[in-house]
């Protein structure tokens, strides 16, 4: 396959991925998604599976189920969680959830609300504007996928002489590593620039949603961000806050962490709330 053709396929499929992750709670049809990709519906399945290494229906199902895990820490009922995640009935959701996670939604909900005895974090409540970013998606364990995603982003930035245009960098860890298989964990390395740039190949474009967020500060190693997010889960349970249907994200305050000691790294963690 010629490089130009491969790059075009990647850009088209990443458009579909972004569309699915923004609209997973709707009834997504093959016709609709193939139009987003600008492919014939007769070829779309094959191209999607080739790029993502997973068939379309399995990917949509996994995105829907993964989106529910944090919601179990809120006061939403299982039926409400099912309905906000694209399932018409409690029964259909429960069946899909148990098949995927090997545990019933009721059991998962009970475990999600267990107190861990950690010191309660207190966030700052902020409103942010929508952020346009370049992004690279990689899958796998978060330390590995984040490293690979940023390597790809840095290569793109270097080749296109964009270092001086970088404003801020962000990370989006889409999945709960306690319940999602490691090889399916989705990580996005996101870069905000002070002007628009045409994406290429594995580098695509998306938006980080604006709105209301609970903002927490993580100090130290990126490897320990997961622990801070677990403590944030306790805050969600205790506060009774309701979550918006957007992913949490990280803003790395050290634009270039090269040469900075781990204990001096600072990361803002944003959790979307109503």
PDB file of C-alpha atoms in Angstrom:
ATOM      1  CA  UNK A   1       0.000   0.000   0.000  1.00  0.00           C
ATOM      2  CA  UNK A   2       1.358   3.426  -0.986  1.00  0.00           C
ATOM      3  CA  UNK A   3       2.179   5.747   1.938  1.00  0.00           C
ATOM      4  CA  UNK A   4      -0.251   8.405   0.648  1.00  0.00           C
ATOM      5  CA  UNK A   5      -3.101   5.901   0.522  1.00  0.00           C
ATOM      6  CA  UNK A   6      -2.243   4.530   3.975  1.00  0.00           C
ATOM      7  CA  UNK A   7      -2.179   8.048   5.459  1.00  0.00           C
ATOM      8  CA  UNK A   8      -5.564   8.805   3.899  1.00  0.00           C
ATOM      9  CA  UNK A   9      -7.023   5.607   5.364  1.00  0.00           C
ATOM     10  CA  UNK A  10      -5.642   6.444   8.813  1.00  0.00           C
ATOM     11  CA  UNK A  11      -7.124   9.948   8.730  1.00  0.00           C
ATOM     12  CA  UNK A  12     -10.525   8.609   7.642  1.00  0.00           C
ATOM     13  CA  UNK A  13     -10.634   5.890  10.303  1.00  0.00           C
ATOM     14  CA  UNK A  14      -9.529   8.313  13.048  1.00  0.00           C
ATOM     15  CA  UNK A  15     -12.441  10.552  12.054  1.00  0.00           C
ATOM     16  CA  UNK A  16     -14.741   7.577  12.608  1.00  0.00           C
ATOM     17  CA  UNK A  17     -13.131   6.702  15.957  1.00  0.00           C
ATOM     18  CA  UNK A  18     -13.623  10.268  17.174  1.00  0.00           C
ATOM     19  CA  UNK A  19     -17.210  10.251  15.899  1.00  0.00           C
ATOM     20  CA  UNK A  20     -17.986   6.956  17.659  1.00  0.00           C
ATOM     21  CA  UNK A  21     -16.473   8.143  20.937  1.00  0.00           C
ATOM     22  CA  UNK A  22     -18.555  11.337  20.763  1.00  0.00           C
ATOM     23  CA  UNK A  23     -21.803   9.566  19.804  1.00  0.00           C
ATOM     24  CA  UNK A  24     -21.599   6.049  21.296  1.00  0.00           C
ATOM     25  CA  UNK A  25     -24.901   6.507  23.162  1.00  0.00           C
ATOM     26  CA  UNK A  26     -26.750   6.815  19.830  1.00  0.00           C
ATOM     27  CA  UNK A  27     -27.726   4.090  17.384  1.00  0.00           C
ATOM     28  CA  UNK A  28     -24.719   4.112  15.067  1.00  0.00           C
ATOM     29  CA  UNK A  29     -25.365   2.590  11.646  1.00  0.00           C
ATOM     30  CA  UNK A  30     -22.924   1.274   9.070  1.00  0.00           C
ATOM     31  CA  UNK A  31     -24.255   3.784   6.534  1.00  0.00           C
ATOM     32  CA  UNK A  32     -23.708   6.693   8.940  1.00  0.00           C
ATOM     33  CA  UNK A  33     -20.152   5.710   9.871  1.00  0.00           C
ATOM     34  CA  UNK A  34     -19.074   4.894   6.326  1.00  0.00           C
ATOM     35  CA  UNK A  35     -20.196   8.414   5.307  1.00  0.00           C
ATOM     36  CA  UNK A  36     -18.075   9.890   8.108  1.00  0.00           C
ATOM     37  CA  UNK A  37     -15.111   7.944   6.715  1.00  0.00           C
ATOM     38  CA  UNK A  38     -16.011   8.789   3.097  1.00  0.00           C
ATOM     39  CA  UNK A  39     -15.819   5.081   2.233  1.00  0.00           C
ATOM     40  CA  UNK A  40     -18.236   2.780   0.522  1.00  0.00           C
ATOM     41  CA  UNK A  41     -20.088   0.804   3.186  1.00  0.00           C
ATOM     42  CA  UNK A  42     -19.055  -2.356   1.320  1.00  0.00           C
ATOM     43  CA  UNK A  43     -15.359  -1.658   2.022  1.00  0.00           C
ATOM     44  CA  UNK A  44     -15.617   0.243   5.298  1.00  0.00           C
ATOM     45  CA  UNK A  45     -15.730  -2.831   7.577  1.00  0.00           C
ATOM     46  CA  UNK A  46     -12.578  -4.303   6.047  1.00  0.00           C
ATOM     47  CA  UNK A  47     -10.600  -1.048   6.230  1.00  0.00           C
ATOM     48  CA  UNK A  48     -11.719  -0.332   9.804  1.00  0.00           C
ATOM     49  CA  UNK A  49     -10.741  -3.820  10.967  1.00  0.00           C
ATOM     50  CA  UNK A  50      -7.387  -3.584   9.198  1.00  0.00           C
ATOM     51  CA  UNK A  51      -6.478  -0.267  10.850  1.00  0.00           C
ATOM     52  CA  UNK A  52      -7.928  -0.889  14.342  1.00  0.00           C
ATOM     53  CA  UNK A  53      -7.408  -4.677  14.473  1.00  0.00           C
ATOM     54  CA  UNK A  54     -10.954  -5.087  15.809  1.00  0.00           C
ATOM     55  CA  UNK A  55     -14.284  -5.294  14.017  1.00  0.00           C
ATOM     56  CA  UNK A  56     -16.628  -2.316  14.088  1.00  0.00           C
ATOM     57  CA  UNK A  57     -19.402  -3.777  16.256  1.00  0.00           C
ATOM     58  CA  UNK A  58     -16.942  -5.035  18.885  1.00  0.00           C
ATOM     59  CA  UNK A  59     -15.257  -1.638  19.018  1.00  0.00           C
ATOM     60  CA  UNK A  60     -18.553   0.229  19.518  1.00  0.00           C
ATOM     61  CA  UNK A  61     -19.624  -2.249  22.209  1.00  0.00           C
ATOM     62  CA  UNK A  62     -16.316  -1.867  24.052  1.00  0.00           C
ATOM     63  CA  UNK A  63     -16.449   1.952  23.920  1.00  0.00           C
ATOM     64  CA  UNK A  64     -20.002   1.929  25.302  1.00  0.00           C
ATOM     65  CA  UNK A  65     -19.183  -0.414  28.154  1.00  0.00           C
ATOM     66  CA  UNK A  66     -15.922   1.315  29.021  1.00  0.00           C
ATOM     67  CA  UNK A  67     -17.770   4.627  29.283  1.00  0.00           C
ATOM     68  CA  UNK A  68     -19.955   3.239  32.081  1.00  0.00           C
ATOM     69  CA  UNK A  69     -17.291   2.299  34.631  1.00  0.00           C
ATOM     70  CA  UNK A  70     -16.849   5.735  36.247  1.00  0.00           C
ATOM     71  CA  UNK A  71     -20.621   6.316  36.261  1.00  0.00           C
ATOM     72  CA  UNK A  72     -21.044   3.524  38.822  1.00  0.00           C
ATOM     73  CA  UNK A  73     -19.405   5.832  41.374  1.00  0.00           C
ATOM     74  CA  UNK A  74     -22.244   8.353  40.980  1.00  0.00           C
ATOM     75  CA  UNK A  75     -25.849   8.178  42.191  1.00  0.00           C
ATOM     76  CA  UNK A  76     -27.165   7.014  38.819  1.00  0.00           C
ATOM     77  CA  UNK A  77     -29.171   3.792  38.866  1.00  0.00           C
ATOM     78  CA  UNK A  78     -28.076   0.889  36.665  1.00  0.00           C
ATOM     79  CA  UNK A  79     -31.030   1.570  34.365  1.00  0.00           C
ATOM     80  CA  UNK A  80     -29.964   5.208  34.014  1.00  0.00           C
ATOM     81  CA  UNK A  81     -26.377   4.179  33.293  1.00  0.00           C
ATOM     82  CA  UNK A  82     -27.628   1.772  30.639  1.00  0.00           C
ATOM     83  CA  UNK A  83     -29.764   4.431  28.958  1.00  0.00           C
ATOM     84  CA  UNK A  84     -26.994   7.042  28.915  1.00  0.00           C
ATOM     85  CA  UNK A  85     -24.641   4.514  27.346  1.00  0.00           C
ATOM     86  CA  UNK A  86     -26.707   3.509  24.333  1.00  0.00           C
ATOM     87  CA  UNK A  87     -28.608   0.508  25.733  1.00  0.00           C
ATOM     88  CA  UNK A  88     -32.383   0.463  25.489  1.00  0.00           C
ATOM     89  CA  UNK A  89     -33.047  -1.834  28.441  1.00  0.00           C
ATOM     90  CA  UNK A  90     -31.555  -2.808  31.779  1.00  0.00           C
ATOM     91  CA  UNK A  91     -31.532  -6.440  30.632  1.00  0.00           C
ATOM     92  CA  UNK A  92     -29.595  -5.859  27.405  1.00  0.00           C
ATOM     93  CA  UNK A  93     -27.048  -3.742  29.249  1.00  0.00           C
ATOM     94  CA  UNK A  94     -26.621  -6.274  32.067  1.00  0.00           C
ATOM     95  CA  UNK A  95     -26.111  -9.110  29.587  1.00  0.00           C
ATOM     96  CA  UNK A  96     -23.472  -7.200  27.595  1.00  0.00           C
ATOM     97  CA  UNK A  97     -21.762  -5.929  30.753  1.00  0.00           C
ATOM     98  CA  UNK A  98     -21.460  -9.358  32.362  1.00  0.00           C
ATOM     99  CA  UNK A  99     -20.248 -10.932  29.122  1.00  0.00           C
ATOM    100  CA  UNK A 100     -17.521  -8.290  28.785  1.00  0.00           C
ATOM    101  CA  UNK A 101     -16.434  -7.775  32.403  1.00  0.00           C
ATOM    102  CA  UNK A 102     -17.340 -11.209  33.881  1.00  0.00           C
ATOM    103  CA  UNK A 103     -19.278  -9.482  36.665  1.00  0.00           C
ATOM    104  CA  UNK A 104     -22.841  -8.172  36.932  1.00  0.00           C
ATOM    105  CA  UNK A 105     -23.501  -4.415  36.951  1.00  0.00           C
ATOM    106  CA  UNK A 106     -24.952  -4.754  40.471  1.00  0.00           C
ATOM    107  CA  UNK A 107     -21.762  -6.381  41.782  1.00  0.00           C
ATOM    108  CA  UNK A 108     -19.586  -3.864  39.941  1.00  0.00           C
ATOM    109  CA  UNK A 109     -21.596  -0.969  41.401  1.00  0.00           C
ATOM    110  CA  UNK A 110     -21.130  -2.300  44.936  1.00  0.00           C
ATOM    111  CA  UNK A 111     -17.360  -2.619  44.437  1.00  0.00           C
ATOM    112  CA  UNK A 112     -17.100   0.825  42.805  1.00  0.00           C
ATOM    113  CA  UNK A 113     -18.632   2.516  45.836  1.00  0.00           C
ATOM    114  CA  UNK A 114     -16.397   0.865  48.436  1.00  0.00           C
ATOM    115  CA  UNK A 115     -14.433   3.386  50.475  1.00  0.00           C
ATOM    116  CA  UNK A 116     -10.672   2.902  50.350  1.00  0.00           C
ATOM    117  CA  UNK A 117      -9.789   5.026  53.368  1.00  0.00           C
ATOM    118  CA  UNK A 118      -7.613   7.422  51.402  1.00  0.00           C
ATOM    119  CA  UNK A 119      -7.247  11.084  52.284  1.00  0.00           C
ATOM    120  CA  UNK A 120     -10.088  12.915  50.567  1.00  0.00           C
ATOM    121  CA  UNK A 121      -8.979  15.172  47.729  1.00  0.00           C
ATOM    122  CA  UNK A 122     -10.555  18.594  47.294  1.00  0.00           C
ATOM    123  CA  UNK A 123     -10.778  19.922  43.736  1.00  0.00           C
ATOM    124  CA  UNK A 124     -11.116  23.383  42.295  1.00  0.00           C
ATOM    125  CA  UNK A 125     -14.254  23.769  40.144  1.00  0.00           C
ATOM    126  CA  UNK A 126     -13.463  25.456  36.835  1.00  0.00           C
ATOM    127  CA  UNK A 127     -15.053  26.276  33.473  1.00  0.00           C
ATOM    128  CA  UNK A 128     -12.897  25.866  30.367  1.00  0.00           C
ATOM    129  CA  UNK A 129     -13.315  26.629  26.682  1.00  0.00           C
ATOM    130  CA  UNK A 130     -13.200  23.927  24.009  1.00  0.00           C
ATOM    131  CA  UNK A 131      -9.596  23.117  23.079  1.00  0.00           C
ATOM    132  CA  UNK A 132      -8.569  22.183  19.524  1.00  0.00           C
ATOM    133  CA  UNK A 133      -5.705  19.702  19.526  1.00  0.00           C
ATOM    134  CA  UNK A 134      -3.623  17.449  17.368  1.00  0.00           C
ATOM    135  CA  UNK A 135      -3.654  13.929  18.760  1.00  0.00           C
ATOM    136  CA  UNK A 136      -2.077  10.513  18.391  1.00  0.00           C
ATOM    137  CA  UNK A 137      -3.973   7.416  19.554  1.00  0.00           C
ATOM    138  CA  UNK A 138      -2.078   4.377  20.837  1.00  0.00           C
ATOM    139  CA  UNK A 139      -3.323   1.306  22.704  1.00  0.00           C
ATOM    140  CA  UNK A 140      -1.735  -0.872  25.353  1.00  0.00           C
ATOM    141  CA  UNK A 141      -0.556  -0.405  28.930  1.00  0.00           C
ATOM    142  CA  UNK A 142      -0.724   3.298  29.681  1.00  0.00           C
ATOM    143  CA  UNK A 143       2.994   3.766  30.322  1.00  0.00           C
ATOM    144  CA  UNK A 144       3.821   2.055  27.019  1.00  0.00           C
ATOM    145  CA  UNK A 145       1.033   3.579  24.923  1.00  0.00           C
ATOM    146  CA  UNK A 146       1.663   7.092  26.279  1.00  0.00           C
ATOM    147  CA  UNK A 147       5.368   6.786  25.510  1.00  0.00           C
ATOM    148  CA  UNK A 148       4.696   5.555  21.968  1.00  0.00           C
ATOM    149  CA  UNK A 149       2.049   8.220  21.319  1.00  0.00           C
ATOM    150  CA  UNK A 150       4.329  11.046  22.416  1.00  0.00           C
ATOM    151  CA  UNK A 151       7.225   9.676  20.352  1.00  0.00           C
ATOM    152  CA  UNK A 152       4.989   9.788  17.266  1.00  0.00           C
ATOM    153  CA  UNK A 153       3.782  13.304  18.128  1.00  0.00           C
ATOM    154  CA  UNK A 154       7.322  14.601  18.742  1.00  0.00           C
ATOM    155  CA  UNK A 155       8.454  13.169  15.387  1.00  0.00           C
ATOM    156  CA  UNK A 156       5.588  14.948  13.611  1.00  0.00           C
ATOM    157  CA  UNK A 157       6.295  18.226  15.433  1.00  0.00           C
ATOM    158  CA  UNK A 158      10.009  17.997  14.652  1.00  0.00           C
ATOM    159  CA  UNK A 159       9.504  17.179  10.964  1.00  0.00           C
ATOM    160  CA  UNK A 160       7.111  20.118  10.576  1.00  0.00           C
ATOM    161  CA  UNK A 161       9.099  22.571  12.745  1.00  0.00           C
ATOM    162  CA  UNK A 162       6.206  23.142  15.152  1.00  0.00           C
ATOM    163  CA  UNK A 163       8.000  23.256  18.505  1.00  0.00           C
ATOM    164  CA  UNK A 164       7.718  27.054  18.750  1.00  0.00           C
ATOM    165  CA  UNK A 165       3.959  26.830  18.102  1.00  0.00           C
ATOM    166  CA  UNK A 166       3.209  24.420  20.963  1.00  0.00           C
ATOM    167  CA  UNK A 167       0.984  25.928  23.683  1.00  0.00           C
ATOM    168  CA  UNK A 168       0.116  22.994  25.939  1.00  0.00           C
ATOM    169  CA  UNK A 169       0.067  19.215  25.978  1.00  0.00           C
ATOM    170  CA  UNK A 170      -2.635  16.920  27.300  1.00  0.00           C
ATOM    171  CA  UNK A 171      -3.250  13.205  27.787  1.00  0.00           C
ATOM    172  CA  UNK A 172      -6.526  11.320  27.643  1.00  0.00           C
ATOM    173  CA  UNK A 173      -6.649   7.866  29.233  1.00  0.00           C
ATOM    174  CA  UNK A 174     -10.017   6.568  28.075  1.00  0.00           C
ATOM    175  CA  UNK A 175     -10.286   3.267  29.916  1.00  0.00           C
ATOM    176  CA  UNK A 176     -10.206   1.913  33.458  1.00  0.00           C
ATOM    177  CA  UNK A 177      -7.125  -0.359  33.604  1.00  0.00           C
ATOM    178  CA  UNK A 178      -8.693  -2.318  36.470  1.00  0.00           C
ATOM    179  CA  UNK A 179     -11.437  -3.708  34.215  1.00  0.00           C
ATOM    180  CA  UNK A 180     -10.304  -3.221  30.598  1.00  0.00           C
ATOM    181  CA  UNK A 181      -7.781  -5.627  29.075  1.00  0.00           C
ATOM    182  CA  UNK A 182      -4.338  -4.004  28.942  1.00  0.00           C
ATOM    183  CA  UNK A 183      -3.986  -4.358  25.165  1.00  0.00           C
ATOM    184  CA  UNK A 184      -7.265  -2.431  24.664  1.00  0.00           C
ATOM    185  CA  UNK A 185      -6.439   0.595  26.835  1.00  0.00           C
ATOM    186  CA  UNK A 186      -6.789   3.754  24.715  1.00  0.00           C
ATOM    187  CA  UNK A 187      -4.443   6.719  25.239  1.00  0.00           C
ATOM    188  CA  UNK A 188      -4.387  10.004  23.291  1.00  0.00           C
ATOM    189  CA  UNK A 189      -1.339  12.279  23.281  1.00  0.00           C
ATOM    190  CA  UNK A 190      -2.789  15.732  22.545  1.00  0.00           C
ATOM    191  CA  UNK A 191      -0.969  18.912  21.591  1.00  0.00           C
ATOM    192  CA  UNK A 192      -2.454  22.410  21.475  1.00  0.00           C
ATOM    193  CA  UNK A 193      -0.828  24.798  18.991  1.00  0.00           C
ATOM    194  CA  UNK A 194      -1.228  28.529  18.503  1.00  0.00           C
ATOM    195  CA  UNK A 195      -2.281  28.028  14.888  1.00  0.00           C
ATOM    196  CA  UNK A 196      -4.038  25.344  12.854  1.00  0.00           C
ATOM    197  CA  UNK A 197      -1.961  22.605  11.211  1.00  0.00           C
ATOM    198  CA  UNK A 198      -2.959  19.962   8.698  1.00  0.00           C
ATOM    199  CA  UNK A 199      -2.713  16.493  10.285  1.00  0.00           C
ATOM    200  CA  UNK A 200      -1.037  13.571   8.548  1.00  0.00           C
ATOM    201  CA  UNK A 201      -0.796   9.814   9.031  1.00  0.00           C
ATOM    202  CA  UNK A 202      -1.223   8.826  12.661  1.00  0.00           C
ATOM    203  CA  UNK A 203      -1.612  12.459  13.731  1.00  0.00           C
ATOM    204  CA  UNK A 204      -5.223  13.576  13.611  1.00  0.00           C
ATOM    205  CA  UNK A 205      -7.364  16.389  15.060  1.00  0.00           C
ATOM    206  CA  UNK A 206     -10.041  16.489  17.730  1.00  0.00           C
ATOM    207  CA  UNK A 207     -11.456  18.705  20.445  1.00  0.00           C
ATOM    208  CA  UNK A 208     -11.251  18.508  24.206  1.00  0.00           C
ATOM    209  CA  UNK A 209     -14.733  19.495  25.320  1.00  0.00           C
ATOM    210  CA  UNK A 210     -15.250  22.750  27.135  1.00  0.00           C
ATOM    211  CA  UNK A 211     -17.516  23.082  30.142  1.00  0.00           C
ATOM    212  CA  UNK A 212     -17.428  22.494  33.874  1.00  0.00           C
ATOM    213  CA  UNK A 213     -14.672  20.373  35.411  1.00  0.00           C
ATOM    214  CA  UNK A 214     -13.391  19.363  38.828  1.00  0.00           C
ATOM    215  CA  UNK A 215      -9.675  20.167  38.705  1.00  0.00           C
ATOM    216  CA  UNK A 216      -7.184  18.176  40.803  1.00  0.00           C
ATOM    217  CA  UNK A 217      -3.412  18.609  41.011  1.00  0.00           C
ATOM    218  CA  UNK A 218      -1.064  15.633  40.725  1.00  0.00           C
ATOM    219  CA  UNK A 219       2.509  16.174  41.898  1.00  0.00           C
ATOM    220  CA  UNK A 220       5.263  13.819  40.851  1.00  0.00           C
ATOM    221  CA  UNK A 221       5.760  10.899  38.494  1.00  0.00           C
ATOM    222  CA  UNK A 222       3.379  10.337  35.590  1.00  0.00           C
ATOM    223  CA  UNK A 223       3.460   6.647  36.537  1.00  0.00           C
ATOM    224  CA  UNK A 224       1.487   7.469  39.704  1.00  0.00           C
ATOM    225  CA  UNK A 225      -1.325   9.427  38.030  1.00  0.00           C
ATOM    226  CA  UNK A 226      -3.491   6.304  38.142  1.00  0.00           C
ATOM    227  CA  UNK A 227      -3.328   6.321  41.939  1.00  0.00           C
ATOM    228  CA  UNK A 228      -4.519   9.928  42.039  1.00  0.00           C
ATOM    229  CA  UNK A 229      -7.396   9.028  39.730  1.00  0.00           C
ATOM    230  CA  UNK A 230      -8.352   6.217  42.127  1.00  0.00           C
ATOM    231  CA  UNK A 231      -8.508   8.778  44.929  1.00  0.00           C
ATOM    232  CA  UNK A 232     -10.609  10.993  42.683  1.00  0.00           C
ATOM    233  CA  UNK A 233     -13.034   8.069  42.431  1.00  0.00           C
ATOM    234  CA  UNK A 234     -13.507   8.271  46.204  1.00  0.00           C
ATOM    235  CA  UNK A 235     -14.265  11.980  45.863  1.00  0.00           C
ATOM    236  CA  UNK A 236     -16.913  11.251  43.229  1.00  0.00           C
ATOM    237  CA  UNK A 237     -18.607   8.742  45.555  1.00  0.00           C
ATOM    238  CA  UNK A 238     -18.478  11.028  48.600  1.00  0.00           C
ATOM    239  CA  UNK A 239     -19.471  14.246  46.852  1.00  0.00           C
ATOM    240  CA  UNK A 240     -22.452  12.778  44.989  1.00  0.00           C
ATOM    241  CA  UNK A 241     -21.451  14.796  41.929  1.00  0.00           C
ATOM    242  CA  UNK A 242     -22.884  13.862  38.524  1.00  0.00           C
ATOM    243  CA  UNK A 243     -20.511  13.361  35.587  1.00  0.00           C
ATOM    244  CA  UNK A 244     -20.806  14.653  32.043  1.00  0.00           C
ATOM    245  CA  UNK A 245     -20.392  12.238  29.141  1.00  0.00           C
ATOM    246  CA  UNK A 246     -16.863  13.355  28.305  1.00  0.00           C
ATOM    247  CA  UNK A 247     -13.522  11.740  29.135  1.00  0.00           C
ATOM    248  CA  UNK A 248     -11.366  13.013  31.954  1.00  0.00           C
ATOM    249  CA  UNK A 249      -8.047  14.392  30.789  1.00  0.00           C
ATOM    250  CA  UNK A 250      -4.625  15.429  32.040  1.00  0.00           C
ATOM    251  CA  UNK A 251      -2.823  18.706  31.345  1.00  0.00           C
ATOM    252  CA  UNK A 252       0.936  18.324  31.711  1.00  0.00           C
ATOM    253  CA  UNK A 253       2.161  21.644  33.085  1.00  0.00           C
ATOM    254  CA  UNK A 254       5.736  20.804  32.084  1.00  0.00           C
ATOM    255  CA  UNK A 255       5.542  21.384  28.335  1.00  0.00           C
ATOM    256  CA  UNK A 256       8.936  19.718  27.914  1.00  0.00           C
ATOM    257  CA  UNK A 257       9.650  17.323  30.808  1.00  0.00           C
ATOM    258  CA  UNK A 258      13.161  16.510  29.569  1.00  0.00           C
ATOM    259  CA  UNK A 259      15.650  16.842  32.408  1.00  0.00           C
ATOM    260  CA  UNK A 260      13.003  17.587  35.044  1.00  0.00           C
ATOM    261  CA  UNK A 261      13.100  15.474  38.202  1.00  0.00           C
ATOM    262  CA  UNK A 262      10.034  13.265  38.681  1.00  0.00           C
ATOM    263  CA  UNK A 263       9.163  14.895  41.994  1.00  0.00           C
ATOM    264  CA  UNK A 264       9.028  18.285  40.243  1.00  0.00           C
ATOM    265  CA  UNK A 265       6.529  17.225  37.556  1.00  0.00           C
ATOM    266  CA  UNK A 266       3.075  18.822  37.820  1.00  0.00           C
ATOM    267  CA  UNK A 267      -0.099  17.562  36.149  1.00  0.00           C
ATOM    268  CA  UNK A 268      -3.633  18.953  36.299  1.00  0.00           C
ATOM    269  CA  UNK A 269      -6.382  16.291  36.218  1.00  0.00           C
ATOM    270  CA  UNK A 270      -9.755  17.395  34.843  1.00  0.00           C
ATOM    271  CA  UNK A 271     -12.965  15.459  35.588  1.00  0.00           C
ATOM    272  CA  UNK A 272     -16.065  16.573  33.629  1.00  0.00           C
ATOM    273  CA  UNK A 273     -19.032  17.349  35.923  1.00  0.00           C
ATOM    274  CA  UNK A 274     -22.513  18.850  35.583  1.00  0.00           C
TER     275      UNK A 274
END
